[in-house]
Amino acid sequence: MNLKELKEEVKQALEDISDPKYLESLRIKYLGRKGEVTQILRSLSKKSLAERKKVGKEANQLKQELNHLFNKKLEELKMASDQQVGLDITQPGARVKIGHLHPLTQVENQIRKIFQDLNFSVLEGPEVESSHNNFDALNIPADHPARDMWDTFWLKDFDNLLLRTHTSPMQVRYMRENKPPFQIIVPGRVFRYEATDASHEINFYQFEGLMVGDDVSLANFKYIVGEFFKRFFNKEVKIRFRPSYFPFTEPSVEVDIQIPGKKDWLEVMGAGLVHPNVLKAVGYNPKHYQGFAFGGGVDRLAMLKYGIDDVRLFYSGDVRFVQQF
Ligand code: DAH
C-alpha cells in the first residue's frame, strides 16, 4: 500500500467512528509503535539514499497529518458527548463567586485607617470584662444610678464578669500599663441586654478614643474629631458639642454633626475630658496629666454613610443585604 492509499484508508475509517476507545485502537494501528506508518518509516533504513529522502519526507508528513486528524476527531467526539449532557462549551464561563468584607468591617477598617493617619495607635481588648474595668474604674460605682445607662449581660457562675457594655474599659487597661503622652483608638464589639429594634442591637461595634498628655484639651479633641469626620464622609462636616453627662468624663459632651446638604444635626459620639477619678483609678496624678476620651458607634456611622435605616440588617446574615457593599 502506498502512502496515499494509506491516508485515504485512515480518513475513511475515521468517518464513521463514534467511540473514543475505538478511535484510540485505530490510532495505535496506524501510528502506534508497531503501527503501519511507523513501520514504513522503520523500513526506510533498507532503502537507497534517494528513496529514503523522498519516502521519509512523505511518511513524516503523513504521520503529522494523521496525528492531526486523530486529534481533531477526538475533539469532535468530546464535544458531541458534552452536548449530550447539555453542556454548551460556547457559553461564557460561570463567574466564580468570591466573598468580600462585611460593611461593618469595611467601615471599621476605614475608621482605623483615618486615626492611624492622625497618629493614633490601634488596639483591641477582650469582650469579657471585669465589672471593675467596665464600671468601677470608670467612675461608675455599683450603687450609682449611672449604671442604668448600660443594660448588662452578666456571666453566669462568675462573680463580676460581664460582656463589656462599651469599649471604654480599654481606657483603664491601657492607662494602667502605659504612661502618657499617647493617643489610642480601640475598635471592638460591645453588648447590651436590650430589646432590639431598628436602632438597638444586643451587640454592636464601637470605637473608643483616648489621648492623654500634659495639657491635652477639648480644643485638641475638636480638631481631631473634625478631621475624622471630614475624612470619613469625604466632605466638610459641621461639628457641634452639646453638654452631656458621662461618669468617666468631666465636662462631658455629645458630638453632633451636620452633613452638607442635610438639615438635621446627628448625634454621633460621646466625649469629654477624662474624669480625675478615672485618672486616679489607673494610678495617674490628675495634676500632672489630662486628656480627652470619646466613643462612637461603628454601626451608626455605617448607617449614616450608606443610608441604612435598620441596624439589625448588619446581623441578619442576609446576602442580599451584604452583597450591596
Ligand atoms: N462609653 C460610652 C457609651 O458606650 C460612650 C463614651 C462617651 C465613650 C464618652 C467615651 C466618652 O470615651 O468620653 O455610651
mmCIF file of C-alpha atoms and ligand atoms in Angstrom:
data_model
loop_
_atom_site.group_PDB
_atom_site.id
_atom_site.type_symbol
_atom_site.label_atom_id
_atom_site.label_comp_id
_atom_site.label_asym_id
_atom_site.label_seq_id
_atom_site.Cartn_x
_atom_site.Cartn_y
_atom_site.Cartn_z
ATOM 1 C CA MET A 1 0.000 0.000 0.000
ATOM 2 C CA ASN A 2 1.382 3.394 -0.871
ATOM 3 C CA LEU A 3 1.178 6.403 1.419
ATOM 4 C CA LYS A 4 -1.692 7.987 -0.455
ATOM 5 C CA GLU A 5 -3.800 4.878 -0.167
ATOM 6 C CA LEU A 6 -2.970 4.602 3.469
ATOM 7 C CA LYS A 7 -4.116 8.148 4.081
ATOM 8 C CA GLU A 8 -7.407 7.504 2.282
ATOM 9 C CA GLU A 9 -7.947 4.359 4.270
ATOM 10 C CA VAL A 10 -7.466 6.186 7.562
ATOM 11 C CA LYS A 11 -9.747 9.018 6.505
ATOM 12 C CA GLN A 12 -12.434 6.541 5.612
ATOM 13 C CA ALA A 13 -12.076 4.706 8.887
ATOM 14 C CA LEU A 14 -12.292 7.931 10.894
ATOM 15 C CA GLU A 15 -15.511 8.955 9.180
ATOM 16 C CA ASP A 16 -17.801 6.516 10.899
ATOM 17 C CA ILE A 17 -16.172 6.351 14.307
ATOM 18 C CA SER A 18 -18.297 7.359 17.273
ATOM 19 C CA ASP A 19 -16.468 5.592 20.081
ATOM 20 C CA PRO A 20 -13.329 7.225 21.505
ATOM 21 C CA LYS A 21 -11.986 3.823 22.552
ATOM 22 C CA TYR A 22 -12.181 2.560 19.020
ATOM 23 C CA LEU A 23 -10.526 5.764 17.863
ATOM 24 C CA GLU A 24 -7.610 5.038 20.140
ATOM 25 C CA SER A 25 -7.182 1.489 18.873
ATOM 26 C CA LEU A 26 -7.192 2.830 15.349
ATOM 27 C CA ARG A 27 -4.564 5.357 16.279
ATOM 28 C CA ILE A 28 -2.380 2.584 17.614
ATOM 29 C CA LYS A 29 -2.963 0.549 14.475
ATOM 30 C CA TYR A 30 -1.522 3.295 12.280
ATOM 31 C CA LEU A 31 0.634 5.461 14.463
ATOM 32 C CA GLY A 32 1.500 3.196 17.382
ATOM 33 C CA ARG A 33 4.962 1.715 17.897
ATOM 34 C CA LYS A 34 4.160 -1.146 15.576
ATOM 35 C CA GLY A 35 1.690 0.858 13.502
ATOM 36 C CA GLU A 36 1.700 0.938 9.755
ATOM 37 C CA VAL A 37 3.152 4.391 9.329
ATOM 38 C CA THR A 38 5.797 3.665 11.898
ATOM 39 C CA GLN A 39 6.753 0.534 10.033
ATOM 40 C CA ILE A 40 7.105 2.381 6.780
ATOM 41 C CA LEU A 41 9.443 4.799 8.483
ATOM 42 C CA ARG A 42 11.428 1.945 10.019
ATOM 43 C CA SER A 43 11.777 0.067 6.763
ATOM 44 C CA LEU A 44 13.468 3.092 5.241
ATOM 45 C CA SER A 45 16.862 2.049 6.541
ATOM 46 C CA LYS A 46 16.971 -0.695 3.947
ATOM 47 C CA LYS A 47 16.258 1.684 1.103
ATOM 48 C CA SER A 48 18.590 3.706 -1.106
ATOM 49 C CA LEU A 49 19.528 7.193 -0.033
ATOM 50 C CA ALA A 50 17.432 8.878 -2.731
ATOM 51 C CA GLU A 51 14.379 6.828 -1.815
ATOM 52 C CA ARG A 52 14.965 7.350 1.886
ATOM 53 C CA LYS A 53 14.914 11.088 1.338
ATOM 54 C CA LYS A 54 11.764 11.054 -0.727
ATOM 55 C CA VAL A 55 9.677 8.484 1.130
ATOM 56 C CA GLY A 56 10.968 9.567 4.526
ATOM 57 C CA LYS A 57 9.792 13.091 3.997
ATOM 58 C CA GLU A 58 6.404 11.978 2.741
ATOM 59 C CA ALA A 59 5.933 9.467 5.516
ATOM 60 C CA ASN A 60 6.782 12.014 8.163
ATOM 61 C CA GLN A 61 4.357 14.445 6.628
ATOM 62 C CA LEU A 62 1.689 11.763 6.599
ATOM 63 C CA LYS A 63 2.407 10.974 10.189
ATOM 64 C CA GLN A 64 1.815 14.602 11.127
ATOM 65 C CA GLU A 65 -1.355 14.807 9.083
ATOM 66 C CA LEU A 66 -2.746 11.650 10.610
ATOM 67 C CA ASN A 67 -1.896 12.839 14.083
ATOM 68 C CA HIS A 68 -3.801 15.984 13.358
ATOM 69 C CA LEU A 69 -6.787 14.040 12.011
ATOM 70 C CA PHE A 70 -6.904 11.809 15.074
ATOM 71 C CA ASN A 71 -6.732 14.768 17.447
ATOM 72 C CA LYS A 72 -9.440 16.576 15.555
ATOM 73 C CA LYS A 73 -11.681 13.536 15.653
ATOM 74 C CA LEU A 74 -11.102 13.122 19.369
ATOM 75 C CA GLU A 75 -12.124 16.746 19.951
ATOM 76 C CA GLU A 76 -15.259 16.213 17.888
ATOM 77 C CA LEU A 77 -16.216 13.159 19.865
ATOM 78 C CA LYS A 78 -15.688 15.001 23.146
ATOM 79 C CA MET A 79 -17.795 17.903 22.034
ATOM 80 C CA ALA A 80 -20.556 15.609 20.902
ATOM 81 C CA SER A 81 -20.649 13.879 24.268
ATOM 82 C CA ASP A 82 -20.630 17.243 26.089
ATOM 83 C CA GLN A 83 -23.620 18.301 24.083
ATOM 84 C CA GLN A 84 -25.389 15.108 25.013
ATOM 85 C CA VAL A 85 -25.137 16.017 28.692
ATOM 86 C CA GLY A 86 -26.400 19.515 27.893
ATOM 87 C CA LEU A 87 -23.035 21.242 28.124
ATOM 88 C CA ASP A 88 -22.564 24.149 25.763
ATOM 89 C CA ILE A 89 -18.893 24.953 25.703
ATOM 90 C CA THR A 90 -19.513 28.126 23.712
ATOM 91 C CA GLN A 91 -21.276 29.647 26.726
ATOM 92 C CA PRO A 92 -19.197 32.118 28.761
ATOM 93 C CA GLY A 93 -17.914 30.527 31.958
ATOM 94 C CA ALA A 94 -19.816 30.936 35.197
ATOM 95 C CA ARG A 95 -18.252 33.680 37.293
ATOM 96 C CA VAL A 96 -16.678 32.296 40.418
ATOM 97 C CA LYS A 97 -18.222 33.980 43.430
ATOM 98 C CA ILE A 98 -15.783 35.324 45.959
ATOM 99 C CA GLY A 99 -16.806 36.927 49.209
ATOM 100 C CA HIS A 100 -15.924 40.368 50.455
ATOM 101 C CA LEU A 101 -15.674 42.145 53.777
ATOM 102 C CA HIS A 102 -18.846 42.842 55.725
ATOM 103 C CA PRO A 103 -19.894 46.518 55.535
ATOM 104 C CA LEU A 104 -19.219 46.935 59.257
ATOM 105 C CA THR A 105 -15.707 45.572 58.812
ATOM 106 C CA GLN A 106 -15.156 47.897 55.888
ATOM 107 C CA VAL A 107 -16.285 50.898 57.921
ATOM 108 C CA GLU A 108 -14.259 49.815 60.944
ATOM 109 C CA ASN A 109 -11.171 49.448 58.740
ATOM 110 C CA GLN A 110 -11.744 52.923 57.421
ATOM 111 C CA ILE A 111 -12.020 54.315 60.945
ATOM 112 C CA ARG A 112 -8.784 52.546 61.928
ATOM 113 C CA LYS A 113 -7.014 53.950 58.891
ATOM 114 C CA ILE A 114 -8.124 57.543 59.475
ATOM 115 C CA PHE A 115 -6.998 57.519 63.094
ATOM 116 C CA GLN A 116 -3.735 55.828 62.217
ATOM 117 C CA ASP A 117 -3.123 58.614 59.726
ATOM 118 C CA LEU A 118 -3.763 61.028 62.616
ATOM 119 C CA ASN A 119 -1.026 59.233 64.549
ATOM 120 C CA PHE A 120 -3.244 57.160 66.860
ATOM 121 C CA SER A 121 -2.284 53.583 67.756
ATOM 122 C CA VAL A 122 -4.949 50.949 67.221
ATOM 123 C CA LEU A 123 -5.565 48.299 69.877
ATOM 124 C CA GLU A 124 -8.210 45.804 70.808
ATOM 125 C CA GLY A 125 -9.452 44.482 74.109
ATOM 126 C CA PRO A 126 -11.341 41.477 75.480
ATOM 127 C CA GLU A 127 -15.101 41.159 75.074
ATOM 128 C CA VAL A 128 -15.428 39.577 78.507
ATOM 129 C CA GLU A 129 -14.541 42.194 81.092
ATOM 130 C CA SER A 130 -14.416 42.627 84.827
ATOM 131 C CA SER A 131 -17.043 44.889 86.329
ATOM 132 C CA HIS A 132 -14.106 46.835 87.728
ATOM 133 C CA ASN A 133 -12.801 47.799 84.287
ATOM 134 C CA ASN A 134 -16.213 48.186 82.691
ATOM 135 C CA PHE A 135 -17.705 50.227 85.533
ATOM 136 C CA ASP A 136 -15.877 50.951 88.813
ATOM 137 C CA ALA A 137 -12.605 52.280 87.420
ATOM 138 C CA LEU A 138 -14.637 54.406 85.036
ATOM 139 C CA ASN A 139 -16.202 56.180 87.998
ATOM 140 C CA ILE A 140 -19.412 54.165 87.911
ATOM 141 C CA PRO A 141 -19.712 52.556 91.358
ATOM 142 C CA ALA A 142 -22.069 49.609 91.909
ATOM 143 C CA ASP A 143 -24.702 51.619 93.702
ATOM 144 C CA HIS A 144 -24.597 54.544 91.294
ATOM 145 C CA PRO A 145 -27.701 55.198 89.183
ATOM 146 C CA ALA A 146 -25.452 55.791 86.150
ATOM 147 C CA ARG A 147 -25.092 52.010 85.864
ATOM 148 C CA ASP A 148 -28.600 52.038 84.455
ATOM 149 C CA MET A 149 -27.141 53.638 81.331
ATOM 150 C CA TRP A 150 -25.741 50.241 80.370
ATOM 151 C CA ASP A 151 -28.002 47.194 80.465
ATOM 152 C CA THR A 152 -25.584 44.400 81.064
ATOM 153 C CA PHE A 153 -25.144 40.730 80.265
ATOM 154 C CA TRP A 154 -23.517 39.266 83.360
ATOM 155 C CA LEU A 155 -21.680 35.954 83.117
ATOM 156 C CA LYS A 156 -23.451 33.142 84.892
ATOM 157 C CA ASP A 157 -21.377 31.445 87.595
ATOM 158 C CA PHE A 158 -18.702 34.148 87.509
ATOM 159 C CA ASP A 159 -18.818 36.971 90.002
ATOM 160 C CA ASN A 160 -18.103 40.332 88.486
ATOM 161 C CA LEU A 161 -17.561 39.200 84.910
ATOM 162 C CA LEU A 162 -19.663 40.611 82.111
ATOM 163 C CA LEU A 163 -19.783 41.157 78.362
ATOM 164 C CA ARG A 164 -18.376 44.651 78.024
ATOM 165 C CA THR A 165 -21.109 47.211 77.511
ATOM 166 C CA HIS A 166 -18.732 49.651 75.834
ATOM 167 C CA THR A 167 -15.110 49.884 74.684
ATOM 168 C CA SER A 168 -14.294 52.345 77.484
ATOM 169 C CA PRO A 169 -12.758 49.673 79.784
ATOM 170 C CA MET A 170 -9.811 49.636 77.387
ATOM 171 C CA GLN A 171 -9.044 53.147 78.638
ATOM 172 C CA VAL A 172 -8.470 51.603 82.045
ATOM 173 C CA ARG A 173 -6.465 48.655 80.775
ATOM 174 C CA TYR A 174 -4.244 50.831 78.613
ATOM 175 C CA MET A 175 -3.576 53.566 81.153
ATOM 176 C CA ARG A 176 -2.719 51.065 83.882
ATOM 177 C CA GLU A 177 0.098 49.734 81.685
ATOM 178 C CA ASN A 178 1.313 52.879 79.897
ATOM 179 C CA LYS A 179 2.464 56.381 80.686
ATOM 180 C CA PRO A 180 1.371 59.491 78.752
ATOM 181 C CA PRO A 181 1.698 61.017 76.280
ATOM 182 C CA PHE A 182 -0.228 58.700 73.946
ATOM 183 C CA GLN A 183 -3.193 58.608 71.669
ATOM 184 C CA ILE A 184 -5.061 55.373 71.028
ATOM 185 C CA ILE A 185 -8.132 54.113 69.243
ATOM 186 C CA VAL A 186 -9.917 50.887 70.231
ATOM 187 C CA PRO A 187 -12.495 49.400 67.888
ATOM 188 C CA GLY A 188 -14.474 46.440 69.144
ATOM 189 C CA ARG A 189 -17.711 44.606 69.782
ATOM 190 C CA VAL A 190 -19.877 45.538 72.739
ATOM 191 C CA PHE A 191 -23.013 44.032 74.240
ATOM 192 C CA ARG A 192 -26.255 45.379 75.692
ATOM 193 C CA TYR A 193 -29.014 43.473 77.392
ATOM 194 C CA GLU A 194 -31.779 45.198 75.482
ATOM 195 C CA ALA A 195 -34.820 44.588 73.358
ATOM 196 C CA THR A 196 -33.825 45.035 69.732
ATOM 197 C CA ASP A 197 -35.393 47.481 67.312
ATOM 198 C CA ALA A 198 -34.305 49.422 64.239
ATOM 199 C CA SER A 199 -31.706 51.356 66.233
ATOM 200 C CA HIS A 200 -30.810 48.868 69.006
ATOM 201 C CA GLU A 201 -28.979 45.570 68.827
ATOM 202 C CA ILE A 202 -27.847 43.303 71.636
ATOM 203 C CA ASN A 203 -24.371 43.572 70.198
ATOM 204 C CA PHE A 204 -22.808 46.244 68.036
ATOM 205 C CA TYR A 205 -19.448 47.874 67.400
ATOM 206 C CA GLN A 206 -17.848 50.915 68.963
ATOM 207 C CA PHE A 207 -14.578 52.729 68.698
ATOM 208 C CA GLU A 208 -13.041 54.298 71.745
ATOM 209 C CA GLY A 209 -10.543 57.107 71.535
ATOM 210 C CA LEU A 210 -8.187 58.327 74.230
ATOM 211 C CA MET A 211 -5.476 60.952 74.178
ATOM 212 C CA VAL A 212 -3.630 61.897 77.339
ATOM 213 C CA GLY A 213 -0.670 64.195 77.932
ATOM 214 C CA ASP A 214 0.447 67.216 79.955
ATOM 215 C CA ASP A 215 -2.060 69.643 78.539
ATOM 216 C CA VAL A 216 -4.352 67.822 76.134
ATOM 217 C CA SER A 217 -7.590 69.771 75.901
ATOM 218 C CA LEU A 218 -11.017 69.768 74.316
ATOM 219 C CA ALA A 219 -9.619 72.091 71.653
ATOM 220 C CA ASN A 220 -7.309 69.249 70.582
ATOM 221 C CA PHE A 221 -10.312 66.969 70.529
ATOM 222 C CA LYS A 222 -12.246 69.397 68.390
ATOM 223 C CA TYR A 223 -9.502 69.335 65.788
ATOM 224 C CA ILE A 224 -9.198 65.538 65.806
ATOM 225 C CA VAL A 225 -12.925 64.903 65.606
ATOM 226 C CA GLY A 226 -13.290 67.479 62.820
ATOM 227 C CA GLU A 227 -10.510 65.861 60.817
ATOM 228 C CA PHE A 228 -12.018 62.451 61.425
ATOM 229 C CA PHE A 229 -15.482 63.271 60.140
ATOM 230 C CA LYS A 230 -14.163 65.245 57.208
ATOM 231 C CA ARG A 231 -12.127 62.240 56.106
ATOM 232 C CA PHE A 232 -14.836 59.702 56.918
ATOM 233 C CA PHE A 233 -17.568 61.391 54.881
ATOM 234 C CA ASN A 234 -15.165 62.990 52.409
ATOM 235 C CA LYS A 235 -16.914 66.315 52.969
ATOM 236 C CA GLU A 236 -16.631 69.412 55.157
ATOM 237 C CA VAL A 237 -18.853 68.226 58.006
ATOM 238 C CA LYS A 238 -20.144 70.715 60.589
ATOM 239 C CA ILE A 239 -19.473 69.775 64.213
ATOM 240 C CA ARG A 240 -21.167 70.917 67.390
ATOM 241 C CA PHE A 241 -20.653 69.976 71.047
ATOM 242 C CA ARG A 242 -23.659 69.716 73.341
ATOM 243 C CA PRO A 243 -23.272 69.462 77.123
ATOM 244 C CA SER A 244 -23.965 65.944 78.359
ATOM 245 C CA TYR A 245 -23.197 63.554 81.165
ATOM 246 C CA PHE A 246 -20.915 60.536 81.350
ATOM 247 C CA PRO A 247 -19.473 59.374 84.652
ATOM 248 C CA PHE A 248 -15.966 58.988 83.210
ATOM 249 C CA THR A 249 -15.636 62.470 81.689
ATOM 250 C CA GLU A 250 -15.877 65.993 83.062
ATOM 251 C CA PRO A 251 -17.008 68.040 81.294
ATOM 252 C CA SER A 252 -18.904 65.658 79.034
ATOM 253 C CA VAL A 253 -20.194 66.453 75.599
ATOM 254 C CA GLU A 254 -22.314 64.911 72.932
ATOM 255 C CA VAL A 255 -20.823 65.394 69.453
ATOM 256 C CA ASP A 256 -23.333 66.270 66.725
ATOM 257 C CA ILE A 257 -22.553 66.531 63.053
ATOM 258 C CA GLN A 258 -24.336 68.137 60.154
ATOM 259 C CA ILE A 259 -23.588 66.706 56.742
ATOM 260 C CA PRO A 260 -23.622 69.301 53.921
ATOM 261 C CA GLY A 261 -26.989 69.473 52.224
ATOM 262 C CA LYS A 262 -28.765 67.848 55.176
ATOM 263 C CA LYS A 263 -30.960 69.716 57.625
ATOM 264 C CA ASP A 264 -30.710 67.570 60.752
ATOM 265 C CA TRP A 265 -27.943 67.525 63.330
ATOM 266 C CA LEU A 266 -26.999 63.924 64.112
ATOM 267 C CA GLU A 267 -25.712 62.692 67.439
ATOM 268 C CA VAL A 268 -22.632 60.595 66.661
ATOM 269 C CA MET A 269 -20.316 60.417 69.669
ATOM 270 C CA GLY A 270 -19.955 60.848 73.386
ATOM 271 C CA ALA A 271 -16.817 62.555 74.603
ATOM 272 C CA GLY A 272 -15.203 64.705 77.248
ATOM 273 C CA LEU A 273 -12.122 65.283 79.334
ATOM 274 C CA VAL A 274 -11.103 62.194 81.273
ATOM 275 C CA HIS A 275 -12.527 62.438 84.795
ATOM 276 C CA PRO A 276 -9.903 62.884 87.558
ATOM 277 C CA ASN A 277 -11.355 59.836 89.323
ATOM 278 C CA VAL A 278 -10.562 57.698 86.280
ATOM 279 C CA LEU A 279 -7.010 59.029 86.178
ATOM 280 C CA LYS A 280 -6.654 58.230 89.885
ATOM 281 C CA ALA A 281 -8.078 54.738 89.424
ATOM 282 C CA VAL A 282 -5.272 53.892 86.978
ATOM 283 C CA GLY A 283 -2.574 55.429 89.174
ATOM 284 C CA TYR A 284 -2.099 58.757 87.385
ATOM 285 C CA ASN A 285 -1.775 62.049 89.169
ATOM 286 C CA PRO A 286 -4.607 64.232 87.769
ATOM 287 C CA LYS A 287 -2.491 67.305 88.483
ATOM 288 C CA HIS A 288 0.120 66.081 86.000
ATOM 289 C CA TYR A 289 -1.972 64.610 83.232
ATOM 290 C CA GLN A 290 -5.147 65.385 81.419
ATOM 291 C CA GLY A 291 -6.760 64.253 78.210
ATOM 292 C CA PHE A 292 -9.862 63.603 76.231
ATOM 293 C CA ALA A 293 -11.835 60.446 75.564
ATOM 294 C CA PHE A 294 -14.529 59.698 73.063
ATOM 295 C CA GLY A 295 -16.729 56.822 71.986
ATOM 296 C CA GLY A 296 -18.616 56.351 68.751
ATOM 297 C CA GLY A 297 -20.692 53.637 67.128
ATOM 298 C CA VAL A 298 -19.346 51.884 64.041
ATOM 299 C CA ASP A 299 -22.842 50.683 63.145
ATOM 300 C CA ARG A 300 -24.257 54.153 63.470
ATOM 301 C CA LEU A 301 -21.619 55.657 61.193
ATOM 302 C CA ALA A 302 -22.087 52.850 58.677
ATOM 303 C CA MET A 303 -25.841 53.523 58.701
ATOM 304 C CA LEU A 304 -25.303 57.240 58.097
ATOM 305 C CA LYS A 305 -22.735 56.644 55.398
ATOM 306 C CA TYR A 306 -24.831 54.179 53.430
ATOM 307 C CA GLY A 307 -28.339 55.363 54.321
ATOM 308 C CA ILE A 308 -29.284 52.170 56.161
ATOM 309 C CA ASP A 309 -32.328 52.531 58.404
ATOM 310 C CA ASP A 310 -32.228 49.328 60.470
ATOM 311 C CA VAL A 311 -29.160 48.233 62.462
ATOM 312 C CA ARG A 312 -30.461 44.655 62.574
ATOM 313 C CA LEU A 313 -29.720 44.249 58.865
ATOM 314 C CA PHE A 314 -25.998 44.093 59.679
ATOM 315 C CA TYR A 315 -26.559 40.945 61.709
ATOM 316 C CA SER A 316 -29.255 39.330 59.571
ATOM 317 C CA GLY A 317 -26.844 37.164 57.585
ATOM 318 C CA ASP A 318 -28.863 38.098 54.514
ATOM 319 C CA VAL A 319 -26.554 38.037 51.479
ATOM 320 C CA ARG A 320 -28.948 40.236 49.524
ATOM 321 C CA PHE A 321 -28.055 42.939 52.033
ATOM 322 C CA VAL A 322 -24.309 42.441 52.347
ATOM 323 C CA GLN A 323 -23.807 41.989 48.616
ATOM 324 C CA GLN A 324 -24.659 45.647 48.143
ATOM 325 C CA PHE A 325 -21.439 46.869 49.746
HETATM 326 N N1 DAH B 1 -18.849 54.532 76.626
HETATM 327 C C1 DAH B 1 -19.922 55.400 76.223
HETATM 328 C C2 DAH B 1 -21.128 54.562 75.815
HETATM 329 O O1 DAH B 1 -20.967 53.455 75.414
HETATM 330 C C3 DAH B 1 -19.511 56.260 75.068
HETATM 331 C C4 DAH B 1 -18.493 57.272 75.511
HETATM 332 C C5 DAH B 1 -18.885 58.513 75.966
HETATM 333 C C6 DAH B 1 -17.158 56.979 75.490
HETATM 334 C C7 DAH B 1 -17.995 59.455 76.378
HETATM 335 C C8 DAH B 1 -16.214 57.902 75.920
HETATM 336 C C9 DAH B 1 -16.655 59.156 76.366
HETATM 337 O O2 DAH B 1 -14.927 57.659 75.912
HETATM 338 O O3 DAH B 1 -15.761 60.064 76.759
HETATM 339 O O4 DAH B 1 -22.221 55.023 75.901
#
